[in-house]
Amino acid sequence: MAELYIIGTVSGGSDFEETERLYCKWKCISDENNTNDGPHNFWRVLDGTEEGTTQQATMQFEQLLHWSHPIDIHYAFTSTVGWPRFYCEVWHVDEYNRHRLKGYGTCMIPTTPGVHTVECVTWRPFSGPDNKVFEGLLTTREEFADGPEILLEGDKRTQQW
């Protein structure tokens, strides 16, 4: 049985409209907890936490957020099918303590050993110009009901449209 160690950090973020009180919810999703409901379970977590939430941060010099949140996961696997992916959501806490989604992001964990810098681009559903007027008044914004499931499972993406 092969093993995979993921050791790193959710370092930070940039290019968000808001400049303060931003945080990131993240998870590493492998075959074990995402796509494989059948008799074959190729991935197993031996140690570590597969998800977490950073502290709130304010943009500093050069418009960068600094979270420096540690990731340390130890997997055992029997197949590369279902290789782990990194999923994140960036949230903003407004002046009324409402938590508003600023973006979804997903990217692959590198498959080669060594030191890597992985940039995870975030995005969110676009609300039309008519909805912008009500955005500040309502407690919710355009979001996916099934967040990670839609973004990470191909069959669910095609069913939505």
Coordinates of C-alpha atoms in Angstrom, one line a residue:
M1 CA 0.0 0.0 0.0
A2 CA 1.5 3.4 -1.0
E3 CA 1.4 6.4 1.2
L4 CA 1.0 10.1 0.5
Y5 CA 1.9 12.9 2.9
I6 CA 0.5 16.4 2.3
I7 CA 2.3 19.0 4.4
G8 CA 1.9 22.6 3.7
T9 CA -0.1 25.8 4.4
V10 CA -3.1 27.7 3.2
S11 CA -0.9 30.7 2.9
G12 CA -3.2 33.5 1.9
G13 CA -5.2 35.2 -0.8
S14 CA -5.4 38.3 -3.0
D15 CA -7.7 40.3 -5.4
F16 CA -10.9 40.3 -3.3
E17 CA -13.2 43.2 -3.2
E18 CA -13.2 43.4 0.6
T19 CA -10.0 44.0 2.4
E20 CA -10.7 42.8 5.9
R21 CA -12.4 40.0 7.9
L22 CA -11.8 37.4 5.2
Y23 CA -11.3 33.7 6.0
C24 CA -11.0 30.4 4.1
K25 CA -12.9 27.1 4.7
W26 CA -10.9 24.3 3.0
K27 CA -10.9 20.5 2.6
C28 CA -8.9 17.9 0.8
I29 CA -11.2 15.6 -1.0
S30 CA -10.1 12.1 -2.1
D31 CA -11.9 9.1 -3.4
E32 CA -12.7 8.0 0.1
N33 CA -15.0 10.9 0.9
N34 CA -16.2 12.0 -2.5
T35 CA -16.8 9.8 -5.5
N36 CA -16.4 6.1 -4.7
D37 CA -19.6 4.5 -3.3
G38 CA -18.8 1.1 -4.7
P39 CA -16.9 -1.9 -3.2
H40 CA -13.5 -0.3 -4.0
N41 CA -12.2 2.2 -1.5
F42 CA -8.8 3.2 -2.8
W43 CA -8.0 6.0 -0.2
R44 CA -7.8 6.0 3.6
V45 CA -6.7 8.8 5.9
L46 CA -4.1 7.5 8.4
D47 CA -3.5 10.7 10.2
G48 CA -4.3 14.4 10.1
T49 CA -7.3 16.6 9.4
E50 CA -8.9 16.8 5.9
E51 CA -10.6 20.1 6.5
G52 CA -10.3 23.3 8.4
T53 CA -11.0 27.0 8.7
T54 CA -8.5 29.7 8.8
Q55 CA -8.6 32.8 11.1
Q56 CA -10.0 36.0 9.7
A57 CA -7.4 38.2 8.1
T58 CA -7.1 41.7 6.8
M59 CA -5.2 42.6 3.6
Q60 CA -1.7 43.8 4.3
F61 CA 1.0 45.2 2.1
E62 CA 0.7 44.6 -1.6
Q63 CA -3.0 43.7 -1.1
L64 CA -2.3 40.2 0.3
L65 CA -4.1 38.3 3.0
H66 CA -2.0 36.2 5.3
W67 CA -3.6 33.1 6.8
S68 CA -0.6 30.7 7.2
H69 CA -3.0 27.9 8.2
P70 CA -1.2 24.5 8.4
I71 CA -2.2 21.4 6.4
D72 CA -0.8 18.0 7.5
I73 CA -2.5 14.8 6.1
H74 CA -1.3 11.3 5.8
Y75 CA -3.1 9.0 3.3
A76 CA -2.7 5.3 2.4
F77 CA -3.9 4.3 -1.1
T78 CA -4.0 1.4 -3.4
S79 CA -4.8 3.3 -6.6
T80 CA -4.2 6.7 -8.0
V81 CA -7.9 6.9 -8.9
G82 CA -9.5 9.6 -6.8
W83 CA -6.2 11.5 -6.2
P84 CA -6.8 14.2 -3.6
R85 CA -8.1 17.7 -4.6
F86 CA -8.0 20.9 -2.7
Y87 CA -11.3 22.6 -2.3
C88 CA -11.8 26.0 -0.7
E89 CA -14.4 28.7 0.0
V90 CA -13.4 32.3 0.9
W91 CA -15.8 34.1 3.1
H92 CA -16.2 37.7 4.3
V93 CA -17.8 38.8 7.6
D94 CA -19.5 42.1 7.1
E95 CA -20.3 44.9 9.6
Y96 CA -23.5 43.1 10.6
N97 CA -21.6 39.8 11.2
R98 CA -23.1 38.1 8.2
H99 CA -20.9 35.6 6.5
R100 CA -20.9 36.1 2.8
L101 CA -19.3 33.9 0.2
K102 CA -16.6 35.5 -1.9
G103 CA -15.4 32.6 -3.9
Y104 CA -15.1 28.9 -4.6
G105 CA -11.8 27.3 -5.7
T106 CA -10.6 23.8 -6.5
C107 CA -7.2 22.4 -7.7
M108 CA -5.3 19.2 -7.8
I109 CA -2.7 18.2 -5.2
P110 CA 0.6 17.7 -7.1
T111 CA 1.3 14.1 -8.1
T112 CA 5.1 14.4 -8.0
P113 CA 7.2 14.6 -4.8
G114 CA 8.9 17.7 -3.7
V115 CA 8.2 21.3 -2.8
H116 CA 5.3 22.9 -4.7
T117 CA 3.5 26.2 -4.8
V118 CA -0.1 25.6 -5.8
E119 CA -2.3 28.6 -6.7
C120 CA -6.0 28.0 -6.4
V121 CA -8.1 30.5 -8.3
T122 CA -11.4 31.3 -6.8
W123 CA -14.7 32.4 -8.4
R124 CA -18.4 32.7 -7.6
P125 CA -21.6 32.7 -9.5
F126 CA -22.4 36.0 -11.1
S127 CA -25.6 37.8 -10.1
G128 CA -27.1 40.0 -12.7
P129 CA -27.2 43.8 -12.5
D130 CA -30.8 43.6 -11.2
N131 CA -29.7 41.5 -8.2
K132 CA -26.9 43.9 -7.3
V133 CA -29.4 46.4 -6.0
F134 CA -30.8 43.9 -3.4
E135 CA -27.5 42.3 -2.5
G136 CA -26.8 44.6 0.4
L137 CA -30.4 44.2 1.8
L138 CA -30.7 40.4 1.7
T139 CA -28.8 38.0 3.9
T140 CA -27.9 35.7 1.1
R141 CA -26.1 35.9 -2.2
E142 CA -25.7 33.8 -5.3
E143 CA -24.3 30.4 -4.0
F144 CA -24.4 26.8 -5.0
A145 CA -26.7 24.7 -2.8
D146 CA -24.3 21.7 -3.0
G147 CA -21.0 23.6 -3.1
P148 CA -18.2 21.0 -3.2
E149 CA -20.4 18.3 -4.7
I150 CA -21.2 20.3 -7.8
L151 CA -17.7 21.5 -8.3
L152 CA -15.9 18.2 -7.8
E153 CA -18.2 15.6 -9.3
G154 CA -18.6 15.7 -13.0
D155 CA -22.0 13.9 -13.2
K156 CA -23.5 16.5 -10.8
R157 CA -22.2 19.4 -12.9
T158 CA -23.9 18.1 -16.0
Q159 CA -27.2 17.4 -14.2
Q160 CA -27.4 21.0 -13.0
W161 CA -27.6 22.5 -16.6

